[in-house]
Coordinates of C-alpha atoms and ligand atoms in Angstrom, one line a residue:
M213 CA -3.1 -66.6 168.8
F214 CA -1.8 -68.1 165.7
T215 CA -3.3 -66.0 163.0
S216 CA -0.5 -66.5 160.5
E217 CA -0.5 -70.3 160.8
I218 CA -4.3 -70.4 160.6
Q219 CA -4.1 -68.3 157.4
T220 CA -1.7 -70.8 155.8
I221 CA -3.9 -73.7 156.7
E222 CA -7.0 -71.9 155.6
A223 CA -5.4 -71.2 152.3
Q224 CA -4.7 -74.9 151.8
I225 CA -8.2 -75.8 152.7
R226 CA -9.6 -73.2 150.3
A227 CA -7.4 -74.5 147.5
H228 CA -8.6 -78.0 148.1
C229 CA -12.3 -77.0 148.3
A230 CA -12.1 -74.9 145.2
K231 CA -10.7 -77.8 143.3
T232 CA -13.4 -80.1 144.5
N233 CA -16.2 -77.6 144.2
I234 CA -17.0 -77.4 147.9
P235 CA -18.7 -74.0 148.7
L236 CA -16.8 -72.6 151.7
P237 CA -18.2 -69.6 153.6
E238 CA -16.4 -66.3 153.2
K239 CA -15.1 -66.5 156.8
M240 CA -14.1 -69.7 158.4
D241 CA -14.6 -69.9 162.1
W242 CA -11.6 -71.2 164.1
R243 CA -11.9 -71.9 167.8
P244 CA -9.6 -73.4 170.4
L245 CA -10.4 -76.9 171.3
P246 CA -11.6 -77.5 174.8
F247 CA -8.6 -78.7 176.7
S248 CA -8.4 -82.4 177.2
G249 CA -4.7 -82.9 177.8
E250 CA -3.9 -81.5 174.3
S251 CA -4.1 -78.0 172.8
G252 CA -5.5 -77.3 169.4
I253 CA -8.1 -75.5 167.3
F254 CA -11.1 -76.6 165.3
T255 CA -13.5 -75.6 162.6
S256 CA -16.6 -77.2 161.1
F257 CA -18.0 -77.9 157.7
F258 CA -21.7 -77.8 158.4
Q259 CA -22.1 -74.4 156.7
A260 CA -20.5 -75.7 153.6
A261 CA -22.7 -78.8 153.6
A262 CA -25.8 -76.7 154.2
Q263 CA -24.8 -74.5 151.3
E264 CA -24.6 -77.5 149.0
A265 CA -28.0 -78.5 150.2
R266 CA -29.4 -75.1 149.4
Q267 CA -27.9 -75.3 145.9
G268 CA -30.3 -78.1 145.3
Q269 CA -28.2 -81.2 146.0
K270 CA -30.1 -83.9 147.9
I271 CA -27.8 -84.5 150.9
N272 CA -27.8 -85.3 154.6
V273 CA -26.0 -82.3 156.0
P274 CA -24.2 -83.8 159.0
Q275 CA -23.1 -86.7 156.9
R276 CA -21.9 -84.5 154.1
A277 CA -20.1 -82.2 156.6
Q278 CA -18.2 -85.2 157.9
E279 CA -17.3 -86.2 154.3
I280 CA -15.9 -82.8 153.7
A281 CA -14.0 -82.7 157.0
A282 CA -12.4 -86.1 156.1
S283 CA -11.5 -85.0 152.6
V284 CA -9.9 -81.8 154.0
A285 CA -8.0 -83.7 156.6
K286 CA -6.6 -86.0 154.0
A287 CA -5.7 -83.1 151.7
L288 CA -3.9 -81.2 154.4
G289 CA -1.2 -83.9 155.0
T290 CA 1.5 -83.0 157.4
L291 CA 1.5 -79.4 158.7
E292 CA 4.2 -77.5 160.5
G293 CA 3.5 -77.4 164.3
I294 CA 0.5 -79.6 164.0
H295 CA 1.0 -83.2 165.1
R296 CA -2.4 -84.6 164.5
V297 CA -5.4 -83.8 162.3
E298 CA -8.7 -85.4 162.9
A299 CA -12.1 -85.3 161.2
V300 CA -15.0 -86.1 163.6
K301 CA -18.7 -85.6 163.0
G302 CA -18.2 -82.7 160.6
Y303 CA -15.5 -81.0 162.6
L304 CA -11.8 -80.7 161.7
N305 CA -9.6 -80.8 164.8
L306 CA -6.0 -79.7 164.6
Y307 CA -3.8 -80.7 167.6
F308 CA -0.7 -78.7 168.2
D309 CA 2.6 -80.3 168.6
P310 CA 3.1 -79.7 172.4
S311 CA 6.7 -78.8 172.2
A312 CA 6.4 -76.4 169.3
F313 CA 3.3 -75.0 170.8
A314 CA 4.9 -74.4 174.2
R315 CA 7.8 -72.7 172.7
R316 CA 5.7 -70.6 170.5
V317 CA 3.4 -69.5 173.4
V318 CA 6.2 -68.8 175.8
D319 CA 8.2 -66.8 173.2
T320 CA 5.2 -64.7 172.3
V321 CA 4.4 -63.9 175.9
L322 CA 8.0 -62.9 176.8
Q323 CA 8.4 -60.9 173.6
Q324 CA 5.1 -59.0 174.1
G325 CA 5.4 -58.6 177.9
E326 CA 2.8 -56.2 179.3
D327 CA 1.1 -56.1 175.9
F328 CA 0.6 -59.8 175.7
G329 CA -3.2 -60.3 175.2
R330 CA -3.8 -56.8 173.9
G331 CA -6.4 -56.7 171.1
K332 CA -6.2 -54.9 167.8
P333 CA -7.6 -51.4 167.8
K334 CA -11.3 -51.5 167.1
N335 CA -12.1 -48.1 166.0
E336 CA -15.0 -47.8 168.4
R337 CA -15.3 -45.6 171.4
V338 CA -16.6 -47.0 174.7
M339 CA -17.5 -44.9 177.6
V340 CA -17.7 -46.7 181.0
E341 CA -19.5 -44.7 183.6
Y342 CA -18.9 -45.8 187.2
A343 CA -17.7 -44.6 190.6
Q344 CA -20.6 -42.2 190.6
P345 CA -22.0 -42.1 194.2
N346 CA -24.2 -39.4 195.5
T347 CA -22.4 -36.6 197.2
H348 CA -23.0 -35.5 200.8
H349 CA -22.8 -39.1 201.7
S350 CA -20.1 -41.6 202.6
F351 CA -18.4 -44.1 200.3
H352 CA -19.6 -47.5 201.4
I353 CA -18.8 -51.0 200.4
G354 CA -21.5 -51.0 197.7
H355 CA -19.9 -48.0 196.1
Y356 CA -16.7 -49.9 196.2
R357 CA -18.2 -52.9 194.3
N358 CA -19.3 -50.4 191.7
A359 CA -16.0 -48.7 191.4
I360 CA -13.9 -51.9 191.1
L361 CA -16.4 -53.5 188.7
G362 CA -16.3 -50.4 186.5
E363 CA -12.5 -50.1 186.6
A364 CA -12.0 -53.7 185.7
L365 CA -14.4 -53.3 182.9
A366 CA -12.7 -50.2 181.6
R367 CA -9.3 -51.9 181.7
L368 CA -10.7 -54.9 179.9
V369 CA -12.4 -53.0 177.0
E370 CA -9.4 -50.7 176.7
F371 CA -7.0 -53.6 176.5
A372 CA -9.3 -55.5 174.1
G373 CA -8.8 -52.6 171.7
Y374 CA -11.6 -50.1 172.3
D375 CA -10.9 -46.4 172.6
T376 CA -12.0 -46.0 176.2
I377 CA -13.2 -43.1 178.3
R378 CA -13.8 -43.4 182.0
A379 CA -16.6 -41.2 183.3
S380 CA -18.1 -40.5 186.6
Y381 CA -21.5 -38.9 187.3
P382 CA -21.9 -38.1 191.0
G383 CA -25.5 -37.3 192.1
D384 CA -24.8 -33.9 193.6
I385 CA -28.4 -32.6 193.9
G386 CA -31.7 -33.8 195.2
L387 CA -33.6 -33.9 198.5
G388 CA -30.9 -36.0 200.2
V389 CA -28.3 -33.4 199.4
I390 CA -30.4 -30.5 200.5
T391 CA -31.2 -32.3 203.7
V392 CA -27.6 -32.4 204.6
L393 CA -27.1 -28.8 203.6
W394 CA -29.9 -27.7 205.8
M395 CA -28.6 -29.7 208.8
Y396 CA -25.1 -28.3 208.4
D397 CA -26.2 -24.7 208.0
K398 CA -28.6 -24.8 210.9
F399 CA -26.7 -26.7 213.5
Y400 CA -23.1 -27.4 212.6
K401 CA -21.7 -24.6 210.5
G402 CA -17.9 -24.4 210.9
Q403 CA -17.7 -27.6 213.0
E404 CA -16.6 -29.9 210.3
P405 CA -13.8 -32.3 211.4
E406 CA -10.3 -32.3 210.0
G407 CA -9.2 -35.1 207.6
V408 CA -10.6 -36.0 204.2
H409 CA -12.2 -39.2 205.2
E410 CA -13.5 -38.0 208.5
R411 CA -15.1 -35.0 206.9
G412 CA -16.7 -37.1 204.1
Q413 CA -18.0 -39.6 206.6
W414 CA -19.3 -36.9 208.9
L415 CA -21.8 -35.7 206.2
L416 CA -23.5 -39.1 206.6
K417 CA -23.9 -38.4 210.3
L418 CA -25.6 -35.1 209.5
Y419 CA -27.9 -36.9 207.1
V420 CA -28.9 -39.5 209.7
E421 CA -29.5 -36.8 212.3
A422 CA -31.5 -34.7 209.9
T423 CA -33.7 -37.7 208.9
N424 CA -34.4 -38.3 212.6
L425 CA -35.6 -34.7 213.0
L426 CA -37.6 -34.7 209.9
T427 CA -39.4 -38.1 210.0
P428 CA -42.8 -38.2 211.6
R429 CA -43.0 -40.3 214.8
E430 CA -46.1 -42.0 216.0
D431 CA -45.8 -40.8 219.5
E432 CA -44.8 -37.2 218.8
T433 CA -46.4 -34.4 220.8
P434 CA -48.1 -31.5 219.1
E435 CA -45.1 -29.3 219.8
E436 CA -42.7 -31.9 218.3
K437 CA -44.9 -32.1 215.2
A438 CA -44.9 -28.3 214.8
Q439 CA -41.2 -28.3 215.2
R440 CA -40.7 -30.9 212.6
E441 CA -43.0 -29.2 210.2
A442 CA -41.1 -26.0 210.7
Y443 CA -37.8 -27.8 209.9
D444 CA -39.3 -29.3 206.9
A445 CA -40.4 -25.9 205.6
E446 CA -36.9 -24.6 206.1
R447 CA -35.5 -27.5 204.1
R448 CA -38.0 -26.9 201.3
E449 CA -37.1 -23.2 201.3
M450 CA -33.5 -24.2 201.0
Y451 CA -34.2 -26.3 198.0
R452 CA -36.1 -23.5 196.4
R453 CA -33.3 -21.1 197.0
W454 CA -30.8 -23.6 195.5
D455 CA -33.0 -23.9 192.4
A456 CA -33.2 -20.2 192.1
G457 CA -29.4 -20.0 192.1
D458 CA -29.3 -18.2 195.5
E459 CA -25.6 -17.3 196.1
Y460 CA -25.5 -18.2 199.7
V461 CA -27.0 -21.7 199.2
R462 CA -25.0 -22.4 196.1
A463 CA -21.7 -21.5 197.9
L464 CA -22.7 -23.7 200.8
W465 CA -23.6 -26.5 198.4
L466 CA -20.3 -26.3 196.5
E467 CA -18.2 -26.2 199.7
T468 CA -19.9 -29.3 201.2
R469 CA -20.0 -31.1 197.8
E470 CA -16.2 -30.6 197.6
W471 CA -15.7 -32.4 200.9
S472 CA -17.5 -35.5 199.4
L473 CA -15.6 -35.2 196.2
Q474 CA -12.3 -35.0 198.0
E475 CA -13.0 -38.2 199.9
L476 CA -14.1 -39.8 196.6
R477 CA -10.9 -38.7 194.9
A478 CA -8.8 -40.0 197.7
I479 CA -10.5 -43.4 197.5
L480 CA -10.2 -43.6 193.7
E481 CA -6.5 -42.6 194.1
M482 CA -6.0 -45.5 196.5
M483 CA -7.7 -47.8 194.0
D484 CA -5.6 -46.5 191.2
I485 CA -8.6 -45.3 189.3
H486 CA -8.2 -42.3 187.0
I487 CA -11.5 -40.8 185.8
D488 CA -11.3 -38.9 182.5
V489 CA -14.5 -37.0 182.5
W490 CA -16.6 -35.8 185.5
F491 CA -20.3 -35.2 184.9
Y492 CA -22.6 -34.0 187.7
E493 CA -26.3 -34.5 188.0
S494 CA -26.7 -30.8 188.7
Q495 CA -25.2 -29.9 185.3
V496 CA -27.8 -31.7 183.3
D497 CA -30.8 -30.3 185.1
E498 CA -31.3 -27.4 182.7
P499 CA -30.4 -29.3 179.5
G500 CA -32.9 -31.9 180.7
K501 CA -35.7 -29.3 180.6
Q502 CA -34.9 -28.4 177.0
I503 CA -34.8 -32.0 176.0
V504 CA -38.3 -32.4 177.3
E505 CA -39.5 -29.6 175.0
E506 CA -37.8 -31.3 172.1
L507 CA -39.4 -34.6 172.8
I508 CA -42.8 -33.0 173.1
A509 CA -42.3 -31.2 169.8
R510 CA -41.3 -34.4 168.1
G511 CA -44.4 -36.2 169.3
I512 CA -42.5 -38.6 171.5
A513 CA -43.6 -37.2 174.8
E514 CA -47.0 -36.0 175.8
D515 CA -47.5 -32.9 177.8
E516 CA -50.3 -33.2 180.4
R517 CA -49.5 -30.0 182.2
P518 CA -50.8 -28.2 184.1
D519 CA -53.0 -31.1 185.4
G520 CA -50.3 -33.8 185.0
P521 CA -46.7 -34.4 184.2
V522 CA -44.9 -34.8 180.8
I523 CA -44.8 -38.5 180.0
V524 CA -43.6 -40.9 177.4
R525 CA -45.8 -43.9 176.7
I526 CA -42.9 -46.1 175.8
D527 CA -44.7 -49.4 175.1
E528 CA -47.3 -47.6 173.0
K529 CA -44.7 -45.8 171.0
L530 CA -42.8 -49.0 170.3
G531 CA -46.0 -50.7 169.3
L532 CA -45.8 -53.3 172.0
K533 CA -49.0 -54.9 173.0
K534 CA -47.8 -56.1 176.4
E535 CA -46.6 -53.9 179.2
K536 CA -42.8 -53.9 179.2
Y537 CA -41.2 -50.5 179.5
R538 CA -44.4 -48.8 180.8
T539 CA -45.0 -45.1 180.8
A540 CA -42.2 -42.9 182.1
V541 CA -42.5 -39.4 183.6
I542 CA -39.9 -37.1 182.2
L543 CA -41.0 -33.8 183.8
R544 CA -43.1 -33.2 186.9
S545 CA -46.2 -31.0 186.6
D546 CA -44.4 -28.3 188.5
G547 CA -41.7 -28.2 185.8
T548 CA -38.9 -29.9 187.8
T549 CA -36.8 -32.6 186.3
L550 CA -36.4 -36.2 187.3
Y551 CA -33.5 -38.6 187.4
L552 CA -34.6 -39.9 184.1
T553 CA -34.8 -36.5 182.5
K554 CA -31.2 -35.9 183.5
D555 CA -30.0 -39.2 182.1
L556 CA -31.5 -38.4 178.7
A557 CA -29.6 -35.1 178.7
L558 CA -26.4 -36.9 179.9
A559 CA -26.7 -39.5 177.2
K560 CA -27.0 -36.9 174.5
I561 CA -23.8 -35.2 175.7
K562 CA -22.0 -38.5 175.8
F563 CA -23.0 -39.3 172.2
E564 CA -22.7 -35.8 170.7
Q565 CA -19.8 -34.2 172.6
Y566 CA -17.8 -37.3 173.3
G567 CA -18.5 -39.4 170.2
V568 CA -19.4 -42.4 172.2
D569 CA -20.4 -45.5 170.3
R570 CA -21.0 -47.8 173.2
S571 CA -22.2 -46.4 176.5
I572 CA -21.9 -48.5 179.6
Y573 CA -23.5 -47.7 182.9
V574 CA -22.2 -49.5 186.0
V575 CA -25.1 -49.0 188.4
D576 CA -27.0 -51.0 191.1
T577 CA -29.4 -53.6 189.5
R578 CA -32.3 -51.9 191.2
Q579 CA -32.1 -49.2 188.6
S580 CA -32.7 -51.7 185.8
L581 CA -36.1 -50.4 184.7
H582 CA -34.8 -46.9 184.8
F583 CA -32.1 -47.7 182.3
Q584 CA -34.3 -49.8 180.1
Q585 CA -36.7 -46.9 179.9
A586 CA -33.9 -44.4 179.2
F587 CA -32.4 -46.5 176.4
K588 CA -35.8 -47.0 174.8
I589 CA -36.5 -43.3 174.9
L590 CA -33.1 -42.7 173.3
E591 CA -34.0 -45.1 170.6
L592 CA -37.4 -43.4 169.9
W593 CA -35.5 -40.2 169.8
G594 CA -33.4 -41.6 167.0
F595 CA -30.0 -42.2 168.5
P596 CA -28.5 -45.3 166.8
Q597 CA -26.1 -45.6 169.8
A598 CA -29.2 -46.5 171.9
E599 CA -28.7 -50.1 170.8
K600 CA -25.2 -50.2 172.2
C601 CA -26.1 -48.7 175.6
F602 CA -25.6 -51.3 178.3
H603 CA -26.5 -51.3 182.0
L604 CA -24.1 -53.4 183.9
G605 CA -26.0 -53.9 187.1
Y606 CA -24.7 -55.3 190.3
G607 CA -26.1 -56.7 193.5
F608 CA -26.0 -55.7 197.1
V609 CA -23.0 -56.0 199.4
S610 CA -23.4 -56.8 203.1
L611 CA -21.4 -58.1 205.9
P612 CA -22.4 -61.3 207.7
E613 CA -23.5 -59.0 210.6
G614 CA -26.4 -57.7 208.5
A615 CA -27.7 -55.3 205.9
M616 CA -26.9 -51.6 205.6
S617 CA -29.3 -48.8 206.0
A618 CA -28.1 -45.3 205.2
R619 CA -31.1 -43.7 206.8
R620 CA -30.2 -45.3 210.1
G621 CA -26.6 -44.7 209.6
R622 CA -25.8 -48.4 209.4
V623 CA -23.4 -48.4 206.5
V624 CA -20.3 -50.4 206.0
L625 CA -17.7 -47.8 205.1
F626 CA -15.2 -48.9 202.5
K627 CA -12.4 -47.1 204.2
E628 CA -12.9 -49.1 207.4
V629 CA -13.1 -52.4 205.7
A630 CA -10.0 -51.6 203.6
D631 CA -8.0 -50.5 206.7
E632 CA -9.0 -53.6 208.5
A633 CA -8.0 -55.9 205.6
V634 CA -4.6 -54.1 205.4
R635 CA -4.1 -54.4 209.2
R636 CA -4.8 -58.1 209.1
V637 CA -2.3 -58.7 206.2
L638 CA 0.3 -56.7 208.1
N639 CA -0.1 -59.0 211.2
E640 CA 0.2 -62.0 209.0
I641 CA 3.4 -60.8 207.4
A642 CA 4.8 -60.0 210.8
E643 CA 4.2 -63.6 211.7
K644 CA 5.1 -65.4 208.6
N645 CA 7.8 -63.2 207.0
P646 CA 9.4 -61.3 209.9
S647 CA 12.5 -60.6 207.8
M648 CA 10.6 -58.4 205.4
P649 CA 11.7 -54.7 206.0
T650 CA 9.0 -52.6 207.7
E651 CA 8.6 -50.2 204.8
Q652 CA 8.1 -53.0 202.3
R653 CA 5.6 -54.7 204.6
E654 CA 3.3 -51.7 204.5
A655 CA 3.4 -51.6 200.7
V656 CA 2.8 -55.3 200.4
A657 CA 0.0 -55.3 202.9
L658 CA -1.8 -52.6 200.9
Q659 CA -1.4 -54.6 197.7
V660 CA -2.6 -57.8 199.2
G661 CA -5.3 -56.3 201.4
L662 CA -6.8 -54.4 198.6
G663 CA -6.3 -57.2 196.2
A664 CA -8.3 -59.5 198.5
L665 CA -11.2 -57.0 198.6
A666 CA -11.2 -56.5 194.8
Y667 CA -11.2 -60.1 194.0
A668 CA -14.0 -60.8 196.5
M669 CA -16.1 -58.4 194.5
L670 CA -15.0 -59.4 191.0
S671 CA -15.2 -63.2 191.5
V672 CA -19.0 -63.1 192.1
D673 CA -21.5 -62.8 189.2
N674 CA -22.3 -59.1 189.1
N675 CA -26.0 -59.8 189.5
K676 CA -25.6 -61.7 192.7
D677 CA -25.6 -60.2 196.1
I678 CA -22.4 -60.5 198.2
V679 CA -22.1 -61.3 201.8
F680 CA -18.5 -60.1 202.3
D681 CA -16.5 -62.4 204.5
M682 CA -13.2 -60.9 205.4
D683 CA -11.5 -64.1 206.6
A684 CA -12.4 -66.0 203.4
A685 CA -11.3 -63.1 201.2
L686 CA -7.9 -62.9 202.8
S687 CA -7.2 -66.6 202.7
F688 CA -4.1 -67.6 200.8
D689 CA -5.6 -70.9 199.6
G690 CA -9.1 -70.2 198.6
H691 CA -10.8 -68.7 195.6
T692 CA -9.1 -65.4 196.5
G693 CA -7.0 -62.5 195.4
P694 CA -4.1 -63.5 197.6
Y695 CA -4.1 -67.0 196.2
I696 CA -3.6 -65.5 192.7
Q697 CA -1.0 -63.0 193.9
N698 CA 0.8 -65.8 195.6
A699 CA 1.2 -67.6 192.3
H700 CA 2.9 -64.5 191.0
V701 CA 5.1 -64.2 194.0
R702 CA 6.2 -67.9 193.7
A703 CA 7.0 -67.4 190.1
G704 CA 9.1 -64.4 190.9
S705 CA 11.0 -66.2 193.6
I706 CA 12.0 -69.0 191.3
L707 CA 13.2 -66.5 188.7
R708 CA 15.2 -64.5 191.3
K709 CA 16.9 -67.7 192.5
A710 CA 17.7 -68.7 188.9
G711 CA 19.5 -65.4 188.1
D712 CA 19.4 -64.6 184.4
L713 CA 16.6 -65.8 182.3
P714 CA 17.7 -67.9 179.3
S715 CA 17.1 -65.9 176.1
Q716 CA 15.6 -68.9 174.4
A717 CA 14.7 -72.4 175.1
D718 CA 13.6 -75.6 173.3
F719 CA 10.7 -77.6 174.7
S720 CA 11.7 -80.7 172.8
Y721 CA 11.3 -83.1 175.6
Q722 CA 8.4 -85.1 177.0
L723 CA 6.3 -82.3 178.6
S724 CA 4.5 -83.2 181.8
P725 CA 0.7 -82.7 181.9
Y726 CA 1.3 -79.8 184.3
E727 CA 3.4 -78.0 181.7
V728 CA 1.0 -78.7 178.9
E729 CA -2.0 -77.4 180.9
L730 CA -0.1 -74.3 182.0
V731 CA 0.8 -73.5 178.4
D732 CA -2.7 -74.1 177.3
L733 CA -4.1 -71.7 179.8
I734 CA -1.5 -69.0 179.1
A735 CA -2.4 -69.3 175.4
R736 CA -6.0 -68.6 176.2
F737 CA -5.4 -65.3 177.7
P738 CA -5.9 -63.1 174.6
E739 CA -9.2 -64.7 173.7
T740 CA -10.3 -64.4 177.3
V741 CA -9.6 -60.7 177.2
Q742 CA -11.8 -60.4 174.1
Q743 CA -14.6 -62.5 175.6
A744 CA -14.7 -60.6 178.9
A745 CA -14.7 -57.3 177.1
E746 CA -17.4 -58.2 174.5
E747 CA -19.6 -59.7 177.2
Y748 CA -18.9 -56.8 179.6
R749 CA -18.1 -59.4 182.3
P750 CA -15.0 -58.9 184.5
L751 CA -16.0 -62.2 186.1
V752 CA -14.7 -64.0 183.0
M753 CA -11.3 -62.6 183.6
A754 CA -11.5 -63.2 187.4
T755 CA -12.3 -66.9 186.8
Y756 CA -9.4 -67.1 184.3
A757 CA -6.9 -65.6 186.7
F758 CA -7.9 -68.2 189.3
D759 CA -7.6 -71.1 186.8
L760 CA -4.2 -69.8 185.7
A761 CA -3.0 -69.5 189.3
T762 CA -4.3 -73.0 190.1
A763 CA -2.4 -74.4 187.1
F764 CA 0.7 -72.6 188.2
H765 CA 0.5 -73.7 191.8
R766 CA 0.1 -77.3 190.6
F767 CA 3.1 -77.0 188.3
Y768 CA 5.0 -75.4 191.1
H769 CA 4.4 -78.4 193.4
E770 CA 4.9 -81.1 190.7
V771 CA 7.6 -80.0 188.3
P772 CA 11.2 -79.3 189.3
V773 CA 12.5 -76.1 187.7
L774 CA 15.8 -75.1 189.3
Q775 CA 16.4 -78.8 190.0
A776 CA 15.4 -80.0 186.5
D777 CA 17.1 -83.1 185.2
T778 CA 18.6 -81.5 182.1
G779 CA 19.8 -78.1 181.1
T780 CA 17.2 -78.0 178.3
Q781 CA 14.4 -78.6 180.8
R782 CA 15.7 -76.1 183.2
S783 CA 15.9 -73.3 180.6
A784 CA 12.5 -74.2 179.1
R785 CA 10.8 -74.3 182.5
L786 CA 12.4 -71.0 183.6
R787 CA 11.0 -69.4 180.5
L788 CA 7.6 -71.0 181.1
V789 CA 7.6 -69.7 184.7
A790 CA 8.5 -66.2 183.4
A791 CA 5.6 -66.4 180.9
A792 CA 3.2 -67.6 183.5
K793 CA 4.3 -64.7 185.8
Q794 CA 3.8 -62.2 183.0
T795 CA 0.4 -63.5 182.2
L796 CA -0.7 -63.6 185.8
A797 CA 0.5 -59.9 186.1
N798 CA -1.5 -58.9 183.0
A799 CA -4.6 -60.7 184.2
L800 CA -4.4 -59.1 187.7
R801 CA -3.8 -55.7 186.1
L802 CA -7.0 -56.0 184.2
L803 CA -8.8 -56.8 187.5
A804 CA -7.2 -53.7 189.0
I805 CA -5.3 -55.9 191.4
Q806 CA -1.6 -55.4 192.1
A807 CA 0.9 -58.2 191.4
P808 CA 3.4 -58.1 194.3
E809 CA 6.9 -59.5 194.0
Q810 CA 6.9 -60.7 197.6
M811 CA 4.3 -61.4 200.3
Ligands
LIG167 N1 -25.6 -41.4 191.6 C1 -26.5 -42.5 191.3 C2 -26.7 -43.3 192.6 O1 -25.9 -43.3 193.5 C3 -25.9 -43.3 190.2 C4 -25.8 -42.7 188.9 C5 -25.9 -43.7 187.8 N2 -25.7 -43.1 186.5 C6 -26.6 -42.6 185.7 N3 -26.2 -42.2 184.6 N4 -27.8 -42.6 186.1 O2 -27.6 -44.1 192.6

């Protein structure tokens, strides 16, 4: 956060080292000190000592590092804004003067506002692909986890400074889709319900019914068996017609697909997600076939047709002795493509047509091998971007009642969960805050209800499964979204009562530990943005937001603001509250959670 100060200090250190012939590395690494009641930064001199050792001097590296640190500490003397310099075990620790630091942090936040924490442009393009459920199916709570994780990640990388493209890739073709088409065409044509969500959800019902009709049963009679086989033949015929581009089937497919997409768009709208590019699985089917030919021609894939499929022996091509990526099939012997084939075609489009440098896929962890294989084939194919492809996997979501099963129609629909969460918050507001006008209640309930769901998803490591507990998620004083939102609301209410915010303030009084801690956390926001983005881990930001809220709630309980002893304290604390509020809002925004003014 203090690049210019660090530069000045670094220049002094370099001058000292040049004079005394200490070989400093080209780039000195500065990091924030772990918080221990004081804020500061540190660097180390192990590299310099090791360099001397390499130059042939006989030295003990740790001991020499400490010597250098001590000599630097001495040479630095007193520094503006730094109230203590310390050399320990080869490290140089600089402790900020708490008052100067607080003022500096608060001024920076209030000056930069919504942009506080934004990283410098990085000249690299990231594509985040998420919110890509299969069509002809309902949007369930697992899809929601995917969408919120992807959106948070997209917001993080964008804010960190990457040129960011949001992409979706619905699976709009395959046997599941055809099954629904067949069912609709045969039994339900023209009977679709009204309403975007109802119609989307209804497709799942058709799927479940169709699966019942088409799955063999142990006790079936010969007539039933014959019937089932006839149905199955019809379904296969429908797939063949789709493949051949039959006008009737294609029109039916597009019409029903649109129902799913309308529901998806409505949900994304509700989540404030705006996808830039829509890819569809169906659109990369043909390009996939051409790619297979190219891979065969380049000797990457082996064509075993007509007796077998087209395969890539990935381990062998990479020269691996042990089985790791295995052998992947990229074209069936009948010439039809697979999921993998289409992903290869899609990746090529992303790289070549969209200039993507880093390609992120937010997809269920169960597809992990699939993506490892795809990325390795891209590497064998010669795409340098393959190295920067990343599969952000995520675990299963269930309710305490039990697991989902789409085949049996047991899915937890996102819309139902969201409606229920909002309903509960509305009841709570009615009870606790009856003076809030009805119109505002609805808006706030939506912000808080959805915020609770989002945080329940983002605050768990993406690889872990989630058993979603609505009561816990909605609690105001747990590790929850509402708890963080409530910190924002409290800050807002102090500021409203205070009236105008002082345009500047001096923190030159004995700061309480609560103030020091709050300032330290606020100051860490920019580096947390970078860390979460570089590691592709929204959880890092979710944890940060909770820590910041906790520090704020503590401050709120312990430190008088409106009733502060002196005018100086009152002004300083008001500005600190405003800075905390802004930082909470920025952090929540990166988690795709709204920051309400009241709740
Ligand atoms: N539609 C797929 C599914 O629901 C996810 C697509 C993942 N993206 C990809 N490029 N394969 O499982």
